[in-house]
Amino acid sequence: MSKYSVISNVRKEFISSFLKKKERVDGRAFDEMRSADIQVNPVPHAEGSAIASLGKTQVLAGIKLDIVEPFPDEPTKGVLISNAELLPLASKYFEPGPPNEVSIEFARVVDRAVRHSEALDMEKLFVEDEKVIGVFMDLYVVDYDGNLFDAAVLAASAALKNCRLPKIEDGKFVRTESSGNLPIEEKNLPVSCTFSKIDGSILLDPGMDEEMASDAMMTLGFTDGHVVSMQKRGTGSFKKSEVLNMVDIAFSKHDGLKKVLEVSS
Amino acid sequence: MDVELFKDGKRLDGRDVEDLRKPLKLEVGVLQKANGSAYMEWGKNKILAGVFGPKEAIPKHLANPERGVIRCIYTMSTFAGLEDHGRMGPNRRSIEISKVMREALENVVMLEKFPSTIIEVYVIVLQSEGGTRVSSLTAAAAALMDAGIPMKEPIAAVAAGKAGGKVILDLNKDEDNYGEADVPMAFTKSGDIVLFQMDGKLSKEELETAIDYGWKGTEKLFELQRKAFEEEYSEPLDKKLRMVE
């Protein structure tokens, strides 16, 4: 979160000195993620919710469903709207206030991973003429220790997977009664891998210090064998070969991340 | 929605997979008061970019004593699209685009030469037809060069993607809306990727092809930028001297 954070030159040099030895400060391999875990339905009033943790980073995703008017150019499709808040209680670097460019980018990148994974079949969210289901997916960062994006995609996927669908009567929700789950194509649920580039080294799942020390970052959202979203963040650049290498590493993490999702229900 | 995007092996606007849209025009020095400016027409996109600075960073808390900062603001006119009247002011999309454009420019502008200053890059999309962020960045880079701001190397941007089952370069609006993937990217002249976004669905091989197409397209844009400067500055300099505050 370079907008907020500075890292001391001493700390940055410390990280760099490890990278020269092909090591990371926390002992992980360059392509090793911290352990991931998901807790499902922590907020039962929401139709779907999940807290994902990635090391000490925690992101809460909540989903509310509403009956809404469709967008005029897609009258038979449901609507997905995502927002994110970097709660000030999550980090000394987060400040209260309206969404800024960091939280907006964060919400939009997670939204793109979910949207383009096609885990949600928007056509199935049609209710009747002029009425479709709106999926309001909101992300709250509750503890920030680096790499919000991958934790958020895990939380979003788990919340979607476990999202109930209230009964619909006369074009309105009866929230106290359920009519099963939100229609989800489970095999399409996205996962993501974020990389930091520091002094030419590419590190998977950067911790907070690594994130602050990084020259550039890249987040890839993907399903089995397909990239569905990518975003380069931060000043700095990548070579084509680095981009393709990141795709390989990400794909190799697919099954492990999906396993974390599978046990979450 | 299934929409045919190819007819007899050509794209609906008659292009092959690796063709850029036409017209493709870039002019620099189009504004009187900005320190540098550029106007670009790319397909139906019409983009105006203006640059000010380096100047004192205001508000003061923006100032960095070690290096200059860039303010980059991408806006779209309310009547740019074929859709309904748009809203004035920034929105979530424009804020994100402004951010990734700035992060691309920070790679090449020699900010370390201008501590405690701000360089302002303002872009307005007058008319849009898909690919506005990449045309905006290509125009913004030209405007920065026109302002005489030292840059390590040129940058230019283009989108590749996939539509109708094929990897293609420079998506138009329909190919973006009904296609399978969109990959906006920007390169420096030495081939570093300084902006990269993607949405849709691509295999690794398709992504690689998209990056290759993007690089080839960008090389044509570097040539376009070079020609724009040749045209602007080939006349005797005294005719072209503009007031600099």
XYZ file of C-alpha atoms in Angstrom:
510
model
C 0.000 0.000 0.000
C 2.622 2.441 -1.131
C 0.226 5.348 -0.872
C 0.313 5.105 2.903
C 3.421 3.378 3.806
C 7.068 3.984 3.826
C 9.657 1.466 4.715
C 12.972 2.445 6.218
C 16.010 2.055 4.024
C 17.502 -0.144 6.717
C 14.574 -2.541 6.589
C 14.602 -2.556 2.824
C 18.314 -3.316 2.732
C 17.718 -6.076 5.259
C 15.152 -7.671 2.941
C 17.472 -7.214 -0.034
C 20.392 -8.804 1.775
C 18.316 -11.954 2.273
C 17.190 -11.972 -1.354
C 20.825 -11.938 -2.466
C 21.217 -15.221 -0.621
C 18.004 -16.489 -2.304
C 16.224 -16.330 1.034
C 13.270 -14.433 2.449
C 13.182 -12.768 5.839
C 10.494 -15.133 7.111
C 12.267 -18.213 5.767
C 9.841 -18.971 2.962
C 10.867 -20.063 -0.515
C 10.316 -17.427 -3.236
C 7.284 -19.328 -4.539
C 5.830 -20.293 -1.178
C 2.562 -18.912 0.164
C 1.838 -18.418 3.807
C -0.731 -20.823 5.187
C -4.265 -19.998 4.168
C -7.425 -20.670 6.075
C -11.090 -19.854 5.677
C -13.866 -19.483 8.183
C -17.306 -19.611 6.647
C -20.429 -17.734 7.658
C -19.020 -15.579 10.463
C -21.832 -13.076 9.822
C -25.042 -15.096 9.503
C -27.190 -12.026 8.778
C -25.407 -11.709 5.448
C -26.560 -14.195 2.826
C -22.959 -15.256 2.416
C -19.828 -14.419 4.365
C -16.320 -15.696 4.953
C -13.102 -14.619 6.627
C -9.959 -15.700 4.855
C -6.581 -15.509 6.473
C -3.244 -15.632 4.751
C -0.582 -15.672 7.391
C -1.616 -12.792 9.656
C -3.631 -11.004 6.986
C -7.381 -11.322 7.369
C -10.106 -10.210 4.998
C -13.845 -10.511 5.584
C -16.125 -10.831 2.574
C -19.856 -10.400 2.988
C -22.566 -10.839 0.407
C -26.013 -9.309 0.484
C -28.506 -10.103 -2.221
C -31.154 -7.648 -3.347
C -33.760 -7.623 -6.074
C -32.676 -4.825 -8.382
C -33.336 -3.434 -11.828
C -30.962 -4.890 -14.420
C -28.563 -2.701 -16.385
C -30.369 -1.506 -19.526
C -27.859 -3.146 -21.897
C -28.163 -6.539 -20.173
C -31.821 -6.841 -19.160
C -31.697 -10.586 -18.476
C -28.531 -10.661 -16.395
C -27.963 -10.258 -12.694
C -25.764 -7.572 -11.273
C -22.523 -7.894 -9.302
C -21.288 -4.879 -7.372
C -18.150 -4.969 -5.245
C -16.770 -2.526 -2.731
C -13.915 -2.638 -0.290
C -12.857 -0.849 2.814
C -9.396 -0.902 4.318
C -10.529 -0.595 7.931
C -8.349 1.701 10.028
C -8.343 -0.972 12.723
C -6.481 -3.278 10.335
C -3.243 -1.345 10.131
C -1.530 1.809 11.296
C -1.142 2.639 7.624
C -4.894 2.756 6.934
C -6.727 5.987 7.526
C -10.452 6.567 7.885
C -12.273 8.291 5.071
C -13.984 7.749 1.766
C -12.648 5.148 -0.681
C -9.311 6.167 -2.167
C -7.439 4.898 -5.196
C -5.944 1.977 -3.252
C -9.226 0.606 -1.947
C -10.964 1.271 -5.256
C -8.312 -0.633 -7.191
C -8.448 -3.431 -4.616
C -12.222 -3.814 -4.940
C -12.117 -3.666 -8.726
C -9.329 -6.215 -9.105
C -11.114 -8.712 -6.831
C -14.356 -7.982 -8.683
C -12.716 -8.765 -12.017
C -11.392 -12.107 -10.759
C -14.873 -13.110 -9.589
C -16.707 -11.710 -12.614
C -14.494 -13.187 -15.306
C -14.145 -16.568 -13.636
C -17.807 -17.046 -14.575
C -18.385 -18.817 -11.268
C -21.547 -16.757 -11.080
C -23.873 -17.423 -13.975
C -25.445 -14.000 -14.377
C -28.208 -15.404 -16.604
C -29.438 -17.519 -13.698
C -29.984 -14.395 -11.614
C -32.948 -13.269 -13.700
C -36.158 -13.056 -11.664
C -38.791 -11.502 -13.911
C -39.137 -8.617 -16.321
C -37.184 -5.630 -14.942
C -36.102 -7.635 -11.900
C -32.851 -9.473 -11.347
C -30.777 -10.510 -8.349
C -28.091 -8.056 -7.364
C -25.054 -9.564 -5.664
C -23.438 -6.972 -3.399
C -20.033 -8.265 -2.449
C -18.240 -6.163 0.134
C -14.736 -6.674 1.402
C -13.447 -5.520 4.769
C -9.770 -5.799 5.535
C -9.580 -6.535 9.252
C -5.882 -7.312 9.658
C -3.224 -6.210 7.200
C 0.057 -8.062 7.017
C 0.569 -7.893 3.263
C -1.191 -9.330 0.233
C -4.785 -8.308 0.747
C -5.673 -9.378 -2.743
C -5.185 -13.132 -2.449
C -6.885 -13.272 0.940
C -9.779 -11.267 -0.466
C -10.260 -13.526 -3.487
C -10.304 -16.559 -1.173
C -12.847 -14.857 1.093
C -14.973 -13.792 -1.873
C -14.976 -17.274 -3.407
C -15.817 -18.912 -0.083
C -18.606 -16.423 0.594
C -20.081 -16.999 -2.871
C -19.842 -20.746 -2.516
C -21.728 -20.664 0.761
C -24.221 -17.944 -0.138
C -27.857 -18.812 0.496
C -30.640 -17.568 -1.726
C -33.702 -16.230 0.114
C -37.119 -17.282 -1.074
C -38.611 -14.951 -3.675
C -42.308 -14.092 -3.398
C -44.069 -11.583 -5.672
C -40.731 -10.318 -6.887
C -39.431 -9.699 -3.370
C -37.087 -11.515 -1.036
C -38.434 -13.197 2.073
C -35.111 -13.103 3.909
C -36.184 -15.392 6.710
C -36.837 -18.262 4.307
C -34.215 -19.871 2.148
C -34.641 -21.418 -1.272
C -31.271 -23.136 -1.468
C -27.973 -21.609 -2.468
C -26.965 -18.924 -4.914
C -26.259 -20.753 -8.208
C -22.475 -21.108 -8.426
C -20.262 -23.083 -10.788
C -17.869 -24.357 -8.136
C -15.115 -25.454 -10.481
C -14.940 -21.903 -11.823
C -14.484 -20.231 -8.441
C -11.358 -18.100 -8.809
C -8.235 -18.035 -6.697
C -5.387 -15.587 -7.017
C -1.652 -15.235 -6.653
C 0.112 -11.942 -5.967
C 3.792 -11.420 -6.622
C 6.230 -8.744 -5.512
C 9.318 -7.819 -7.457
C 12.190 -6.668 -5.269
C 15.637 -6.084 -6.776
C 14.713 -8.373 -9.651
C 13.536 -11.229 -7.415
C 9.932 -12.344 -7.770
C 8.230 -13.332 -4.524
C 4.874 -15.019 -4.159
C 2.480 -13.799 -1.453
C 4.502 -10.825 -0.157
C 4.325 -10.032 3.527
C 3.761 -6.421 4.560
C 7.425 -5.423 4.595
C 8.071 -7.161 1.292
C 5.072 -5.391 -0.198
C 6.374 -2.022 0.958
C 9.851 -2.772 -0.322
C 8.627 -3.936 -3.710
C 9.335 -2.173 -6.978
C 6.266 -3.601 -8.661
C 3.537 -6.105 -7.942
C 1.326 -8.341 -10.020
C -1.920 -10.035 -9.070
C -3.245 -12.909 -11.170
C -6.757 -14.272 -10.739
C -7.167 -17.701 -12.271
C -9.150 -20.879 -12.547
C -7.847 -24.277 -13.592
C -5.621 -23.547 -16.582
C -6.955 -20.077 -17.369
C -5.986 -16.621 -16.273
C -9.111 -14.536 -15.658
C -7.697 -11.273 -14.353
C -4.356 -9.567 -13.970
C -3.216 -6.284 -12.554
C 0.237 -4.803 -12.352
C 0.468 -2.437 -9.395
C 3.058 -0.018 -8.185
C 5.831 1.750 -9.983
C 8.263 -0.625 -11.588
C 8.110 -3.000 -14.481
C 8.112 -6.627 -15.511
C 9.648 -8.472 -18.401
C 7.483 -10.711 -20.537
C 9.395 -13.770 -19.309
C 8.658 -12.765 -15.719
C 4.956 -12.462 -16.473
C 4.852 -15.925 -18.033
C 6.853 -17.362 -15.157
C 4.324 -15.932 -12.709
C 1.532 -17.618 -14.658
C 3.331 -20.965 -14.273
C 3.831 -20.499 -10.531
C 0.214 -19.400 -10.090
C -1.152 -22.384 -12.002
C 0.966 -24.713 -9.849
C -0.776 -23.289 -6.761
C -4.269 -23.838 -8.113
C -5.030 -27.209 -6.557
C -3.679 -26.247 -3.143
C -5.736 -23.057 -3.007
C -8.833 -24.864 -4.249
C -8.378 -27.409 -1.460
C -8.537 -24.572 1.076
C -11.803 -23.493 -0.545
C -13.214 -27.007 -0.666
C -12.948 -27.638 3.039
C -14.691 -24.340 3.703
C -18.348 -25.146 4.021
C -24.175 -13.022 -25.733
C -22.876 -14.534 -28.952
C -21.922 -11.904 -31.450
C -20.017 -12.649 -34.649
C -16.765 -10.731 -34.523
C -15.132 -12.222 -37.633
C -16.377 -12.376 -41.194
C -14.472 -14.198 -43.961
C -11.401 -14.358 -41.727
C -11.334 -10.593 -41.145
C -12.489 -8.559 -38.206
C -15.771 -6.687 -38.708
C -13.924 -3.444 -39.398
C -11.843 -5.226 -42.019
C -8.680 -5.618 -39.973
C -6.428 -8.626 -39.598
C -5.655 -9.859 -36.094
C -2.503 -7.767 -35.741
C -3.713 -4.515 -37.302
C -4.127 -1.299 -35.377
C -7.257 0.759 -35.925
C -7.268 3.672 -38.292
C -7.096 6.582 -38.273
C -4.015 6.622 -36.058
C -2.914 10.213 -35.621
C -0.856 11.957 -33.006
C -0.051 15.644 -32.815
C 1.970 17.396 -30.131
C 1.994 21.025 -29.044
C -1.730 21.465 -29.583
C -2.460 23.579 -26.494
C -1.222 27.120 -25.903
C -0.964 27.292 -22.144
C 0.041 23.798 -21.120
C 3.800 23.167 -20.943
C 3.299 20.137 -23.120
C 0.308 18.689 -24.926
C -0.835 16.069 -27.375
C -3.942 15.220 -29.334
C -4.549 11.705 -30.486
C -7.086 10.077 -32.757
C -7.068 6.321 -32.674
C -10.020 4.612 -34.281
C -12.968 6.633 -33.030
C -11.099 7.575 -29.857
C -10.264 11.253 -29.532
C -7.893 12.093 -26.709
C -6.443 15.370 -25.455
C -3.535 15.414 -23.010
C -1.917 18.383 -21.266
C 1.092 18.517 -18.962
C 2.169 21.148 -16.443
C 5.304 21.309 -14.387
C 7.568 20.508 -12.786
C 6.180 23.063 -10.352
C 5.901 23.506 -6.625
C 3.940 20.638 -5.135
C 0.676 21.945 -3.752
C -0.846 20.912 -1.372
C 2.461 20.811 0.441
C 2.013 17.387 1.980
C 2.296 15.916 -1.518
C 5.868 17.091 -1.811
C 8.603 14.495 -1.589
C 12.012 15.954 -0.688
C 13.783 13.168 -2.577
C 11.918 13.137 -5.847
C 9.162 14.745 -7.825
C 5.668 13.332 -7.835
C 3.243 12.883 -10.684
C -0.408 13.728 -10.561
C -2.219 11.935 -13.332
C -5.915 12.401 -13.928
C -7.803 10.558 -16.615
C -11.289 11.822 -17.365
C -13.906 11.024 -19.921
C -16.268 13.592 -21.340
C -19.927 13.102 -20.473
C -20.753 12.619 -24.146
C -17.812 10.400 -25.084
C -19.710 7.160 -25.565
C -22.641 6.061 -27.667
C -24.549 5.306 -24.476
C -26.546 7.687 -22.298
C -25.180 10.936 -20.957
C -22.267 10.224 -18.620
C -21.604 11.853 -15.284
C -19.098 14.574 -14.691
C -16.249 14.058 -12.286
C -14.163 11.119 -11.230
C -15.634 7.665 -10.831
C -14.198 4.372 -9.629
C -13.094 3.373 -13.107
C -11.356 6.654 -13.854
C -9.627 6.648 -10.463
C -8.196 3.191 -11.104
C -7.098 4.106 -14.624
C -5.441 7.291 -13.380
C -3.527 5.220 -10.831
C -2.186 2.611 -13.255
C -1.293 5.309 -15.797
C 0.648 7.231 -13.166
C 2.455 4.088 -12.067
C 3.456 3.476 -15.673
C 4.761 7.027 -16.161
C 6.730 6.939 -12.892
C 9.003 4.361 -14.515
C 10.342 6.712 -17.149
C 10.000 10.299 -15.918
C 13.266 11.274 -14.215
C 11.578 12.328 -11.000
C 14.822 12.217 -9.029
C 15.852 15.394 -10.910
C 12.915 17.362 -9.507
C 12.601 16.909 -5.737
C 9.669 18.607 -3.990
C 7.888 19.306 -7.258
C 4.803 17.980 -8.961
C 4.318 17.141 -12.597
C 0.695 17.200 -13.631
C -0.647 15.026 -16.416
C -4.247 15.649 -17.375
C -6.045 13.611 -20.001
C -9.558 13.934 -21.320
C -11.184 11.368 -23.539
C -13.384 13.474 -25.804
C -14.808 10.479 -27.641
C -14.407 6.832 -26.730
C -14.472 3.589 -28.614
C -12.643 1.062 -26.466
C -8.979 1.203 -25.525
C -9.163 4.686 -24.054
C -6.659 4.025 -21.261
C -3.962 2.901 -23.654
C -4.535 5.735 -26.092
C -4.583 8.149 -23.147
C -1.249 6.852 -21.896
C 0.313 7.011 -25.359
C -0.872 10.613 -25.700
C 0.171 11.498 -22.136
C 3.696 10.221 -22.765
C 3.892 12.380 -25.891
C 2.649 15.407 -23.956
C 5.334 14.843 -21.290
C 8.008 14.714 -23.971
C 6.528 17.847 -25.557
C 6.860 19.590 -22.192
C 10.557 18.818 -22.332
C 10.423 16.799 -19.144
C 13.402 14.443 -19.008
C 12.402 10.844 -19.540
C 14.618 7.795 -19.535
C 12.868 6.400 -22.575
C 9.555 6.664 -24.392
C 6.545 4.609 -23.427
C 3.482 3.702 -25.395
C 0.461 1.523 -24.732
C -1.918 -0.713 -26.611
C -4.451 -3.398 -25.763
C -4.479 -6.931 -27.067
C -7.039 -9.557 -26.227
C -9.185 -12.306 -27.567
C -12.389 -12.112 -29.541
C -14.203 -14.586 -31.732
C -11.798 -17.272 -30.519
C -8.689 -15.484 -31.786
C -6.007 -13.444 -30.102
C -6.152 -9.946 -31.564
C -4.458 -6.580 -31.245
C -6.179 -3.285 -30.469
C -9.736 -4.232 -29.541
C -12.540 -1.944 -30.582
C -15.614 -1.449 -28.409
C -17.546 -4.466 -29.697
C -14.526 -6.738 -29.482
C -14.021 -5.592 -25.910
C -17.697 -5.984 -24.940
C -18.406 -9.276 -26.665
C -14.919 -10.738 -26.806
C -13.273 -13.179 -24.426
C -10.433 -11.103 -22.990
C -8.887 -7.647 -22.854
C -5.217 -7.059 -22.009
C -4.213 -3.385 -21.836
C -0.445 -3.026 -21.590
C 2.299 -0.434 -21.887
C 5.934 -0.961 -22.756
C 9.040 1.138 -22.506
C 11.113 1.276 -25.638
C 13.483 -1.293 -24.151
C 10.617 -3.734 -23.670
C 9.784 -3.399 -19.984
C 6.103 -3.846 -19.185
C 5.031 -0.812 -17.132
C 1.264 -1.195 -17.313
C -0.453 -4.528 -17.411
C -4.052 -5.416 -16.805
C -6.152 -8.285 -17.966
C -9.703 -9.491 -17.676
C -11.477 -12.302 -19.424
C -10.269 -15.823 -19.954
C -6.930 -16.766 -21.501
C -4.613 -19.752 -21.475
C -0.921 -19.115 -20.859
C -0.189 -19.553 -24.577
C -2.875 -17.045 -25.535
C -1.532 -14.590 -22.982
C 1.943 -14.928 -24.457
C 0.619 -14.265 -27.961
C -1.283 -11.245 -26.650
C 1.914 -9.829 -25.117
C 3.796 -10.424 -28.389
C 1.090 -8.661 -30.387
C 1.098 -5.853 -27.822
C 4.837 -5.336 -28.219
C 4.585 -5.241 -32.017
C 1.740 -2.737 -31.787
C 3.682 -0.610 -29.327
C 6.664 -0.447 -31.670
C 4.374 1.148 -34.265
C 3.245 3.674 -31.655
C 6.833 4.635 -30.826
C 7.246 5.417 -34.511
C 4.032 7.469 -34.420
C 5.315 9.449 -31.436
C 8.647 10.043 -33.160
C 6.926 11.313 -36.301
C 4.694 13.633 -34.285
C 7.797 15.309 -32.874
C 9.496 15.442 -36.226
C 6.506 17.295 -37.659
C 6.181 19.668 -34.724
C 9.825 20.568 -34.380
C 11.183 20.416 -37.922
C 10.247 24.055 -38.481
C 12.622 26.787 -37.276
C 12.452 26.867 -33.526
C 11.571 30.571 -33.134
C 8.212 29.971 -34.756
C 7.481 27.269 -32.263
C 8.617 28.966 -29.086
C 5.797 28.953 -26.654
C 5.588 30.942 -23.486
C 6.738 29.008 -20.488
C 5.789 30.501 -17.172
